[in-house]
DNA sequence: TCCTCAATTGTAAGCGCTTACAATCAAAGT
DNA sequence: ACTTTGATTGTAAGCGCTTACAATTGAGGA
């Protein structure tokens, strides 16, 4: 005999009483409860999770599905760890376990998610790297399991998401550059199919429009998260009749290639070409002159996601707030020396 | 009625037959099996995980416990993600789910682990960031659940671990430097309590001894994973009667601070001070001259860990190989220009 | 003294799935 | 024609826990 039954026999009470004592049910004599808890402690007892889930119909755990993809932002340990830290803290405070579920890039992410969801392995789900069109969202909606996405998508109806405030960042960056006198502002966008690329590009267009600046498709450069892409970029920017004087980078690492090529051409970042990075990354912290970029609290992002999820979970949702929550987490500008007024005689 | 019972009724067979069909039990008529599979597919059925685990006494999932610590090695660029990639692939190929379990730094990691283990939430466990003395190992051993650690420890008896080949790296680095003519070789070691610090330091001593070089405690510098620590280091190295001419870095980022300070002193890396980094990190890839360092395949590390675990799991263990597996994953030298013969007139 | 009621505990029916064992049936053997 | 045998399916007993409901007990009230 094992598990709760063993405890029950040991103490001469029924399994029901043990269960109640262990679960904080008020209908247990105080003395009995203590006896049970003591014995549980002594025997190193912990309720079997499968049995518990089966009986309760609830797992007390939420999944965080991530995709293993070198190219993606969320796949850097730093980003991931930071976000998870925030999530974990909030969830743990509500008695929920966070299970990070890594999906291989080669694997179909829809099927992957479906498995966990339809098997009832989690009570809630957080999805990362949302695509512009993402079937996972409809899947989650039809499953009825609470979920939140880290990133917006065009799929599905109203659902909860947390995203970076790309619009705010872009507006701030463009405002700053325009204020410095720039008129030809280029931008890099991610070359993958994550939705943030589209959003970033759109925000760029909108910001230009707000200043009455013309949108030139040739100033939009799809780049990968590799520093090398910075080199050719510089040539593309400058070797044209109407060169750009500033650039906003989605991936900050691109700055490394840019700096290098600028140096080769005898040019100086911040003077001959103004550069603003999106999210400050560690690899770039050491560049001189320091890249002007935006910072954010990664744990806060995780916290926000976890909270949005909790708001939908029957167990924890405060009755009043259970609903769709959509929020853009702001980033704050950290001025460096990589931007400034455009050199008059460009080139 | 739901679950398997629903399917059974729908098809006019017993739940036992459905279960057998779904699980690939050979004692099912081929036609029946197809009928069942078709219906399952059509109705989007997937077995409830809790029920399955309870009945089988097995979860088909393994945990990978990590600790959330921004400061540590692991929180850099792409360590965990790479490792997880390898693990996930191997485990998935054996029908096992990988659950990454993040433990907050503030949380007691022993208790954290104990919860998952004693509740029977996983069939196997992989532990990261092993300490020199690590109670988790005894915990796992007494639990009887198969486990592997990423990193060695002095705790427990014989158990499976996978670790980096610190000894090999150190030997190669020292050999190389000595070959170039260096006699005063310094080293940085991590200032935290993870076991790899001790191992690295020991390997350093051993390698020196092999060359008959004296060990000087003053040439061992505990450093954090911050580039800043490189600066003071340079002064400590050079401003002494008997300056060091080379240094081996545990954290490669330290090179950034070193380069900076060397430049301030008008000195050149590779000429005035030879530098060899341990594991090549993204943040340092861009330094010029390029840092001589070691590279490894992160996924291979994960793969090795997963395999070592599988060898202990009754379901998957090939009868012959179920046992303790201890392996040091080698790294390969990637020569840069940060090392070379010591300048004759040092300083 | 008998009854009511609240506090506490026990009984037993599941939760959804697996699996040992029994049952059925048709093909094959004698 | 009758038994044997293998293939296939059904029956039912759990897996360890929760929980509705019934049972017990003692205190307080009529």
XYZ file of C-alpha atoms (C1' of nucleotides) in Angstrom:
754
model
C 0.000 0.000 0.000
C 1.286 3.392 -0.844
C 0.474 7.000 -1.120
C -2.339 8.454 0.817
C -3.606 5.023 1.844
C -0.412 4.287 3.632
C -0.617 7.496 5.579
C -4.237 6.780 6.411
C -3.497 3.360 7.749
C -0.506 4.614 9.670
C -2.713 7.142 11.417
C -5.819 5.065 11.733
C -7.993 7.469 9.801
C -9.624 7.323 6.390
C -7.978 8.448 3.196
C -10.628 11.107 2.895
C -9.505 12.696 6.101
C -5.903 12.609 5.048
C -6.750 14.173 1.742
C -8.769 16.875 3.412
C -6.062 17.615 5.925
C -3.447 17.843 3.238
C -5.534 20.130 1.075
C -6.445 22.588 3.757
C -10.087 21.649 3.823
C -11.612 23.441 6.843
C -13.708 20.463 7.882
C -10.921 18.759 9.695
C -10.211 18.735 13.354
C -7.191 20.820 14.097
C -5.457 18.085 16.017
C -6.106 15.600 13.214
C -4.717 17.946 10.644
C -1.528 18.384 12.545
C -1.138 14.682 13.003
C -1.531 14.169 9.279
C 0.829 16.928 8.311
C 3.419 15.682 10.723
C 3.195 12.157 9.368
C 3.320 13.363 5.791
C 6.416 15.337 6.563
C 7.991 12.448 8.401
C 7.327 9.952 5.655
C 8.256 12.361 2.892
C 4.860 12.063 1.359
C 3.808 14.142 -1.632
C 0.614 13.564 -3.525
C 0.979 11.837 -6.833
C 0.463 14.428 -9.472
C -1.250 12.265 -12.038
C -3.809 11.006 -9.556
C -4.434 14.476 -8.316
C -4.900 15.895 -11.770
C -7.178 13.099 -12.749
C -9.391 13.512 -9.744
C -9.445 17.270 -9.826
C -9.443 17.754 -13.552
C -6.770 20.364 -13.146
C -2.985 20.227 -13.390
C -1.823 23.328 -11.562
C 0.687 24.005 -14.241
C 0.982 26.289 -17.212
C 3.065 25.794 -20.293
C 5.304 28.290 -22.027
C 5.887 27.164 -25.549
C 9.074 28.406 -27.124
C 10.671 27.625 -30.416
C 14.284 26.708 -30.741
C 15.515 28.940 -33.446
C 18.906 30.555 -33.448
C 17.655 33.438 -35.480
C 14.866 34.507 -33.249
C 15.010 37.127 -30.572
C 13.433 35.047 -27.889
C 15.957 32.324 -28.426
C 18.782 34.127 -26.808
C 19.247 32.835 -23.334
C 19.225 36.297 -22.010
C 15.845 37.212 -23.360
C 14.367 33.895 -22.454
C 15.760 33.743 -18.935
C 14.610 37.234 -18.177
C 11.079 36.670 -19.312
C 10.793 33.302 -17.667
C 12.006 34.753 -14.424
C 9.073 37.121 -14.333
C 6.564 34.499 -15.326
C 7.800 31.948 -12.892
C 7.602 34.332 -9.986
C 4.020 35.334 -10.615
C 2.815 31.839 -11.341
C 4.569 30.334 -8.358
C 2.882 32.876 -6.151
C -0.407 31.413 -7.309
C 0.603 27.814 -6.845
C 1.181 27.140 -10.492
C 4.181 25.412 -11.989
C 5.721 26.798 -15.117
C 6.685 24.210 -17.683
C 8.778 25.525 -20.511
C 8.047 23.456 -23.586
C 10.687 23.702 -26.274
C 9.563 22.959 -29.786
C 12.238 22.157 -32.335
C 12.365 24.445 -35.324
C 11.971 21.470 -37.607
C 8.872 20.346 -35.791
C 5.394 21.517 -36.719
C 4.551 23.937 -33.966
C 0.832 23.450 -34.379
C 0.991 19.720 -33.793
C 3.394 20.243 -30.970
C 1.058 22.576 -29.173
C -1.955 20.445 -29.915
C -0.430 17.481 -28.176
C 0.014 19.259 -24.901
C -3.288 20.975 -25.065
C -5.535 18.123 -26.075
C -3.977 15.816 -23.572
C -4.840 18.214 -20.837
C -1.255 18.542 -19.741
C -1.565 22.171 -18.717
C -4.195 24.499 -17.355
C -2.976 27.460 -19.312
C -0.558 28.294 -22.043
C 1.744 31.095 -23.032
C 2.902 31.238 -26.616
C 6.005 32.982 -27.880
C 6.998 34.094 -31.335
C 3.537 34.623 -32.665
C 3.235 34.692 -36.419
C 1.186 37.159 -38.353
C -1.064 34.299 -39.268
C -0.882 31.768 -36.540
C -3.143 28.753 -36.430
C -2.134 28.136 -32.876
C -4.390 30.916 -31.777
C -7.518 29.357 -33.219
C -6.373 26.088 -31.744
C -6.143 27.567 -28.297
C -9.432 29.360 -28.642
C -11.272 26.239 -29.648
C -9.587 24.261 -26.900
C -11.039 26.540 -24.294
C -7.803 26.564 -22.346
C -6.734 30.003 -21.148
C -3.782 31.381 -23.039
C -1.739 34.481 -23.709
C 0.621 35.211 -26.509
C 3.872 37.058 -26.360
C 3.319 39.052 -29.493
C 0.328 40.055 -31.551
C -1.137 38.198 -34.455
C -3.868 38.766 -36.978
C -5.374 35.392 -36.299
C -8.300 34.630 -34.049
C -10.671 37.014 -32.420
C -10.036 38.981 -29.292
C -7.533 37.257 -27.063
C -4.970 38.318 -24.542
C -1.529 39.303 -25.649
C 1.473 41.118 -24.355
C 3.859 42.671 -26.774
C 6.662 45.147 -26.937
C 5.631 48.642 -27.764
C 7.154 48.697 -31.211
C 5.050 51.697 -32.145
C 6.266 53.693 -29.192
C 9.860 52.817 -29.810
C 9.656 53.673 -33.459
C 7.907 56.954 -32.785
C 10.529 57.944 -30.249
C 13.380 56.968 -32.527
C 12.008 58.772 -35.547
C 11.098 61.842 -33.526
C 14.596 61.949 -32.173
C 16.254 61.601 -35.540
C 13.970 64.083 -37.219
C 14.631 66.456 -34.364
C 18.311 66.138 -35.094
C 17.655 67.111 -38.676
C 17.479 63.777 -40.439
C 15.162 63.408 -43.410
C 16.352 60.186 -44.979
C 15.914 57.545 -42.329
C 16.411 53.890 -43.110
C 15.300 50.891 -41.109
C 16.117 47.219 -40.832
C 13.404 44.677 -40.288
C 13.698 41.004 -39.403
C 13.690 38.700 -42.363
C 11.702 35.958 -40.678
C 7.975 35.548 -40.584
C 7.344 36.586 -37.003
C 4.708 39.224 -36.773
C 6.879 41.808 -35.096
C 8.593 42.406 -38.389
C 5.423 43.621 -39.989
C 4.538 45.699 -36.989
C 7.940 47.288 -36.851
C 7.797 48.144 -40.540
C 4.314 49.556 -40.235
C 5.272 51.664 -37.249
C 8.154 53.002 -39.292
C 5.863 54.069 -42.084
C 3.429 55.630 -39.680
C 6.109 57.571 -37.914
C 7.519 58.928 -41.143
C 4.050 59.948 -42.216
C 3.506 61.813 -38.999
C 6.466 63.956 -39.908
C 5.396 64.316 -43.498
C 8.396 62.346 -44.709
C 8.134 60.245 -47.819
C 8.319 56.492 -47.463
C 10.986 54.936 -49.618
C 10.826 51.187 -49.904
C 14.498 51.107 -50.709
C 15.330 52.257 -47.227
C 13.794 49.172 -45.670
C 16.351 46.407 -45.262
C 15.375 42.910 -44.217
C 18.190 41.541 -42.097
C 18.980 38.485 -40.104
C 20.210 38.541 -36.566
C 23.808 38.469 -37.678
C 26.314 41.242 -37.486
C 27.606 40.554 -40.980
C 24.480 41.931 -42.540
C 25.545 45.343 -41.358
C 28.351 45.708 -43.866
C 26.522 45.540 -47.140
C 23.852 47.619 -45.527
C 26.157 50.588 -45.208
C 26.996 50.476 -48.880
C 23.359 50.205 -49.777
C 22.612 53.202 -47.629
C 25.341 55.540 -48.715
C 26.135 54.626 -52.288
C 23.060 56.079 -53.790
C 22.102 59.450 -55.238
C 20.096 60.284 -52.180
C 21.888 58.607 -49.282
C 20.279 57.965 -45.932
C 21.733 59.771 -42.943
C 20.285 57.601 -40.247
C 19.142 54.068 -39.642
C 17.023 52.329 -37.080
C 17.976 48.734 -36.378
C 15.655 45.955 -35.408
C 18.525 43.724 -34.415
C 21.070 45.728 -32.552
C 23.895 43.407 -33.492
C 23.683 44.737 -37.000
C 25.453 47.775 -35.599
C 28.639 45.772 -35.322
C 28.837 45.208 -39.046
C 27.867 48.768 -39.676
C 30.557 50.171 -37.422
C 33.113 47.961 -39.091
C 32.210 49.007 -42.591
C 31.970 52.636 -41.608
C 35.463 52.412 -40.171
C 36.693 50.879 -43.408
C 35.249 53.793 -45.261
C 36.806 56.238 -42.827
C 33.439 57.268 -41.506
C 32.237 57.753 -37.960
C 29.026 56.424 -36.428
C 26.956 59.249 -35.017
C 28.454 61.770 -37.358
C 28.378 60.282 -40.826
C 25.574 57.906 -40.073
C 23.233 58.017 -37.131
C 22.256 54.684 -35.663
C 19.555 53.780 -33.223
C 19.112 50.224 -32.060
C 15.860 48.701 -30.976
C 16.495 46.591 -27.947
C 19.844 46.898 -26.219
C 21.649 43.592 -26.465
C 24.623 42.463 -24.510
C 26.788 41.788 -27.527
C 26.610 45.395 -28.509
C 27.108 46.988 -25.154
C 30.803 47.288 -25.825
C 30.754 49.120 -29.088
C 32.239 52.554 -29.117
C 30.648 54.960 -29.621
C 27.872 53.424 -27.611
C 24.749 52.667 -29.600
C 21.677 54.675 -28.747
C 18.989 52.111 -28.065
C 16.003 51.140 -25.963
C 15.913 49.174 -22.773
C 13.211 47.217 -21.071
C 12.678 44.969 -18.133
C 12.506 41.431 -19.374
C 11.036 40.086 -16.141
C 8.300 42.694 -16.374
C 7.369 41.321 -19.730
C 7.069 37.869 -18.225
C 5.143 39.191 -15.281
C 2.665 40.916 -17.522
C 2.108 37.765 -19.529
C 1.589 35.659 -16.436
C -0.862 38.143 -15.003
C -2.826 38.283 -18.200
C -3.054 34.531 -18.093
C -4.114 34.417 -14.463
C -6.899 36.809 -15.246
C -8.421 34.076 -17.373
C -7.922 31.135 -15.101
C -10.998 30.196 -13.111
C -8.997 29.240 -10.038
C -7.186 32.464 -9.676
C -9.094 35.008 -11.673
C -10.461 37.746 -9.496
C -14.098 37.687 -10.527
C -13.979 41.202 -11.833
C -11.044 41.083 -14.136
C -11.453 37.888 -16.095
C -11.193 39.018 -19.623
C -9.093 39.858 -22.579
C -6.027 41.854 -21.772
C -3.872 43.399 -24.414
C -0.854 45.364 -23.469
C 2.218 46.845 -25.039
C 5.163 46.985 -22.720
C 7.064 50.234 -23.151
C 10.807 50.531 -23.620
C 12.853 53.466 -22.548
C 15.406 55.308 -24.590
C 19.011 55.036 -23.505
C 20.952 57.699 -25.393
C 24.373 56.749 -26.659
C 26.705 58.522 -29.028
C 25.726 56.731 -32.191
C 23.324 59.400 -33.337
C 23.368 63.120 -33.846
C 22.774 65.834 -36.441
C 23.574 64.731 -39.973
C 26.880 65.908 -41.403
C 26.088 68.734 -43.809
C 28.251 67.611 -46.682
C 27.206 64.028 -46.600
C 29.577 61.245 -47.694
C -19.386 10.561 -21.528
C -16.006 11.546 -22.736
C -12.582 10.386 -23.612
C -12.007 6.858 -24.588
C -15.483 5.817 -23.537
C -17.028 8.125 -26.041
C -14.933 6.707 -28.821
C -15.807 3.201 -27.710
C -19.517 3.857 -27.746
C -19.305 5.628 -31.065
C -17.676 2.564 -32.577
C -19.562 -0.087 -30.707
C -16.484 -1.638 -29.158
C -15.095 -1.760 -25.648
C -12.794 0.809 -24.175
C -10.161 -1.865 -23.892
C -10.116 -2.328 -27.623
C -9.898 1.367 -28.220
C -7.048 1.667 -25.794
C -5.226 -1.211 -27.399
C -5.720 0.151 -30.868
C -4.468 3.542 -29.848
C -1.412 2.167 -28.131
C -0.291 -0.077 -30.906
C -1.019 -3.264 -29.067
C -0.594 -6.082 -31.609
C -3.673 -7.960 -30.417
C -6.086 -5.882 -32.381
C -7.674 -6.660 -35.652
C -6.225 -4.512 -38.358
C -9.593 -3.303 -39.547
C -10.630 -2.433 -36.020
C -7.468 -0.512 -35.410
C -8.004 1.561 -38.488
C -11.568 2.280 -37.541
C -10.434 3.454 -34.138
C -7.605 5.564 -35.428
C -9.857 7.158 -37.975
C -12.467 7.992 -35.377
C -9.852 9.332 -32.978
C -8.499 11.533 -35.697
C -11.942 12.694 -36.705
C -13.015 13.517 -33.189
C -9.689 15.076 -32.297
C -9.202 12.645 -29.498
C -6.022 12.532 -27.456
C -5.629 10.487 -24.341
C -5.800 12.390 -21.112
C -2.321 12.567 -19.768
C -3.143 12.353 -16.101
C -5.245 9.263 -16.547
C -2.613 7.675 -18.668
C 0.158 8.400 -16.229
C -1.877 7.151 -13.343
C -2.725 3.892 -15.029
C 0.723 3.300 -16.408
C 2.723 4.719 -13.583
C 4.836 6.571 -16.082
C 4.690 10.108 -17.433
C 6.666 9.966 -20.639
C 8.347 13.197 -19.798
C 11.667 14.276 -18.416
C 12.484 17.455 -16.597
C 15.421 19.750 -17.133
C 15.883 21.862 -14.070
C 17.571 25.178 -14.635
C 18.196 28.054 -12.319
C 17.256 31.557 -13.242
C 20.262 33.620 -12.618
C 21.075 36.511 -14.837
C 24.553 36.715 -13.508
C 25.637 33.220 -14.241
C 27.401 31.851 -17.243
C 24.316 30.311 -18.549
C 22.397 33.476 -18.884
C 24.526 34.718 -21.729
C 23.905 34.416 -25.332
C 22.945 30.993 -26.327
C 23.988 28.331 -23.952
C 20.802 26.796 -22.672
C 18.889 27.148 -25.834
C 21.533 25.266 -27.695
C 21.694 22.536 -25.122
C 17.946 22.211 -24.927
C 17.814 21.859 -28.670
C 19.948 18.765 -28.526
C 18.105 17.264 -25.595
C 14.727 17.841 -27.057
C 15.629 16.149 -30.304
C 16.905 12.981 -28.677
C 14.099 12.733 -26.171
C 11.412 13.393 -28.736
C 12.808 10.599 -30.853
C 12.076 8.307 -27.934
C 8.598 9.585 -27.302
C 9.550 11.664 -24.294
C 8.547 15.237 -23.655
C 11.110 17.644 -22.339
C 9.854 19.954 -19.625
C 12.210 22.757 -18.760
C 11.643 23.610 -15.130
C 12.910 27.028 -14.122
C 13.762 27.506 -10.489
C 14.007 31.063 -9.238
C 17.331 32.058 -7.815
C 15.650 33.043 -4.591
C 13.977 29.671 -4.286
C 15.587 26.732 -2.552
C 16.621 24.500 -5.397
C 16.467 21.373 -3.300
C 12.847 21.871 -2.338
C 12.021 22.836 -5.865
C 13.436 19.650 -7.260
C 11.918 17.557 -4.522
C 8.448 18.710 -5.402
C 8.638 17.540 -8.978
C 10.357 14.354 -8.113
C 8.267 13.167 -5.195
C 5.063 13.949 -6.979
C 6.096 11.693 -9.785
C 5.812 14.456 -12.339
C 8.670 13.199 -14.484
C 10.265 9.908 -15.393
C 13.734 11.328 -15.489
C 15.591 14.450 -14.626
C 18.488 16.477 -15.921
C 20.129 18.915 -13.568
C 22.149 21.944 -14.563
C 24.617 24.065 -12.643
C 25.789 21.367 -10.326
C 27.501 22.604 -7.199
C 30.600 21.102 -5.741
C 28.466 19.894 -2.889
C 24.996 19.391 -4.152
C 22.280 17.788 -2.057
C 20.164 17.367 -5.125
C 22.262 14.446 -6.161
C 21.559 12.444 -3.038
C 17.935 13.412 -3.400
C 17.787 12.007 -6.885
C 19.636 8.897 -5.917
C 17.305 8.120 -3.072
C 14.288 8.872 -5.222
C 15.273 6.152 -7.632
C 14.361 8.299 -10.598
C 16.924 8.244 -13.410
C 18.914 11.433 -13.693
C 21.928 13.044 -15.248
C 23.743 16.170 -14.280
C 25.267 18.740 -16.528
C 28.441 19.181 -14.582
C 30.313 17.122 -12.041
C 29.904 17.263 -8.309
C 31.594 15.710 -5.331
C 28.283 14.624 -3.870
C 26.705 11.208 -4.114
C 28.204 8.034 -5.372
C 28.590 7.022 -8.960
C 26.030 8.691 -11.161
C 25.822 9.844 -14.733
C 27.105 13.208 -15.699
C 28.104 15.105 -18.764
C 30.485 17.968 -18.461
C 32.722 20.122 -20.547
C 36.249 18.907 -20.881
C 37.810 21.625 -18.794
C 40.938 19.568 -18.367
C 41.388 19.138 -22.078
C 40.812 22.785 -22.765
C 43.214 23.876 -20.117
C 45.879 21.456 -21.253
C 45.571 22.632 -24.829
C 45.675 26.274 -23.841
C 48.669 25.905 -21.572
C 50.514 23.742 -24.065
C 49.953 26.330 -26.709
C 51.120 29.209 -24.592
C 54.128 27.369 -23.274
C 54.951 26.405 -26.831
C 54.926 30.060 -27.728
C 57.426 30.713 -24.989
C 55.247 31.854 -22.107
C 56.283 31.014 -18.577
C 54.106 33.296 -16.508
C 50.548 32.314 -17.354
C 47.635 33.736 -15.432
C 44.079 32.483 -15.290
C 40.648 33.761 -14.355
C 38.186 31.554 -12.556
C 34.500 32.115 -11.891
C 33.753 33.689 -8.550
C 30.566 31.749 -7.922
C 30.149 28.418 -6.213
C 29.517 26.238 -9.240
C 31.813 23.300 -9.377
C 33.359 24.132 -12.705
C 35.362 26.863 -11.057
C 37.214 24.417 -8.899
C 37.738 22.075 -11.778
C 39.061 24.800 -14.003
C 41.476 25.978 -11.353
C 42.670 22.470 -10.662
C 43.202 21.785 -14.344
C 45.251 24.940 -14.506
C 47.524 23.784 -11.722
C 47.883 20.360 -13.230
C 48.773 21.743 -16.623
C 51.398 24.020 -15.202
C 52.863 21.144 -13.258
C 53.089 19.049 -16.382
C 55.376 21.710 -17.811
C 57.316 22.101 -14.622
C 56.057 25.622 -14.146
C 55.590 27.010 -10.681
C 52.088 27.706 -9.492
C 51.620 31.252 -8.280
C 48.408 31.906 -6.430
C 48.622 35.551 -7.353
C 48.063 34.708 -10.959
C 44.639 33.261 -10.275
C 41.925 35.881 -10.564
C 38.361 35.210 -9.537
C 36.148 37.176 -11.890
C 32.500 37.669 -12.540
C 30.989 37.396 -15.938
C 31.332 41.080 -16.582
C 33.628 42.731 -19.018
C 34.584 45.411 -16.502
C 36.555 42.941 -14.472
C 39.059 42.829 -17.281
C 40.431 46.283 -16.638
C 41.804 45.970 -13.147
C 42.987 42.550 -14.135
C 45.456 43.968 -16.618
C 46.978 46.194 -14.004
C 47.221 43.316 -11.590
C 48.955 41.252 -14.226
C 51.461 43.706 -15.526
C 52.257 46.022 -12.651
C 54.319 43.588 -10.703
C 57.968 42.648 -10.519
C 57.366 39.490 -12.424
C 54.535 40.268 -14.838
C 52.473 37.605 -16.529
C 52.723 37.407 -20.305
C 49.584 35.412 -20.937
C 46.196 34.788 -19.454
C 43.532 32.180 -19.861
C 39.993 33.404 -19.363
C 37.122 31.439 -17.984
C 34.630 34.038 -19.091
C 35.527 35.227 -22.534
C 33.819 38.572 -22.048
C 36.584 39.530 -19.692
C 38.624 40.031 -22.842
C 36.637 43.130 -23.608
C 37.803 44.907 -20.497
C 41.306 43.632 -21.045
C 41.482 44.906 -24.593
C 40.200 48.254 -23.463
C 42.746 48.660 -20.716
C 45.551 47.391 -22.892
C 44.635 50.017 -25.475
C 44.673 52.671 -22.783
C 48.168 51.604 -21.900
C 49.208 51.580 -25.511
C 49.608 47.839 -25.543
C 48.451 45.257 -28.047
C 46.652 42.004 -27.320
C 48.568 39.046 -28.708
C 51.843 40.891 -28.542
C 52.086 42.466 -25.129
C 49.697 40.066 -23.526
C 48.496 36.769 -24.899
C 44.889 35.902 -24.241
C 43.027 32.668 -24.658
C 39.346 32.450 -23.933
C 37.541 29.366 -22.769
C 34.284 29.126 -24.620
C 33.728 31.404 -27.605
C 30.823 33.692 -26.864
C 28.823 35.784 -29.226
C 29.555 39.018 -27.414
C 33.223 38.631 -28.042
C 33.158 37.425 -31.586
C 33.628 40.955 -32.769
C 36.746 41.932 -30.907
C 39.785 42.695 -32.973
C 42.202 41.029 -32.863
C 39.984 38.004 -32.616
C 40.275 36.131 -29.351
C 41.774 32.672 -29.523
C 39.235 30.428 -27.850
C 37.499 27.086 -27.838
C 34.321 26.103 -29.560
C 31.862 23.350 -28.953
C 28.549 22.145 -30.170
C 25.939 23.050 -27.615
C 23.344 20.695 -29.068
C 25.860 17.886 -28.799
C 26.124 18.577 -25.118
C 22.372 18.281 -24.811
C 22.336 15.173 -26.916
C 24.930 13.532 -24.741
C 22.982 14.331 -21.600
C 19.746 13.005 -23.038
C 21.434 9.811 -24.163
C 23.002 9.266 -20.788
C 19.577 9.618 -19.271
C 17.931 7.266 -21.715
C 20.498 4.645 -20.848
C 19.000 4.566 -17.386
C 15.354 4.595 -18.255
C 13.744 1.167 -18.208
C 11.512 1.914 -21.174
C 14.218 2.905 -23.531
C 17.427 1.557 -22.108
C 18.986 -0.965 -24.397
C 19.512 -3.842 -21.998
C 23.250 -3.800 -22.392
C 24.032 -0.194 -21.725
C 21.968 0.698 -18.701
C 24.486 2.136 -16.374
C 26.434 5.060 -15.190
C 27.810 7.191 -17.958
C 30.284 9.932 -17.358
C 31.559 11.945 -20.212
C 33.517 15.091 -20.860
C 32.542 16.786 -24.056
C 35.589 18.094 -25.864
C 35.986 21.593 -27.225
C 38.081 22.486 -30.183
C 40.594 25.273 -30.389
C 39.785 28.125 -32.711
C 42.964 30.134 -33.140
C 42.604 33.884 -33.206
C 45.207 36.613 -33.082
C 45.057 37.303 -29.388
C 48.005 35.096 -28.540
C 51.564 34.655 -29.694
C 55.144 34.651 -28.487
C 55.755 36.978 -25.546
C 57.380 40.308 -26.371
C 60.994 40.058 -25.304
C 61.218 43.354 -23.462
C 57.975 43.016 -21.621
C 55.919 46.061 -20.539
C -34.836 13.071 28.808
C -35.223 13.560 23.844
C -34.156 16.287 19.799
C -31.498 19.411 16.814
C -27.456 20.835 14.882
C -22.739 21.490 13.995
C -18.360 19.393 13.742
C -15.864 15.650 12.258
C -15.034 11.451 9.987
C -16.000 7.542 7.046
C -17.918 5.298 2.761
C -17.731 4.781 -1.763
C -18.164 6.494 -6.330
C -15.764 8.237 -9.612
C -11.655 10.835 -12.634
C -10.042 8.399 -17.797
C -7.058 5.077 -18.911
C -4.503 0.381 -18.932
C -4.259 -4.499 -18.619
C -4.694 -9.276 -16.589
C -7.900 -12.553 -17.405
C -11.932 -14.587 -19.248
C -14.795 -15.257 -23.196
C -15.870 -15.921 -27.947
C -15.303 -17.604 -32.446
C -13.624 -19.440 -36.622
C -9.996 -21.920 -38.833
C -7.250 -25.965 -38.466
C -6.065 -30.568 -36.841
C -7.256 -35.501 -36.065
C -17.738 -34.407 -36.174
C -15.094 -32.912 -32.177
C -11.182 -30.819 -30.022
C -7.388 -27.549 -30.266
C -5.582 -23.250 -31.024
C -4.824 -18.594 -32.188
C -6.863 -14.251 -33.004
C -9.764 -10.907 -31.256
C -12.675 -8.731 -28.020
C -14.919 -7.852 -23.646
C -15.042 -7.620 -18.450
C -13.597 -5.596 -14.629
C -10.117 -4.388 -11.366
C -7.257 -1.168 -10.398
C -3.791 3.400 -10.693
C -3.888 7.274 -6.183
C -6.579 10.906 -5.227
C -10.920 13.899 -4.453
C -15.445 14.683 -2.863
C -20.620 14.136 -2.486
C -23.137 12.081 0.828
C -24.029 9.382 4.778
C -22.842 8.344 9.498
C -21.321 9.335 14.066
C -20.754 11.981 18.060
C -21.281 15.363 21.598
C -23.047 19.845 22.998
C -26.794 22.755 23.637
C -31.811 23.491 23.650
C -36.663 22.369 24.562
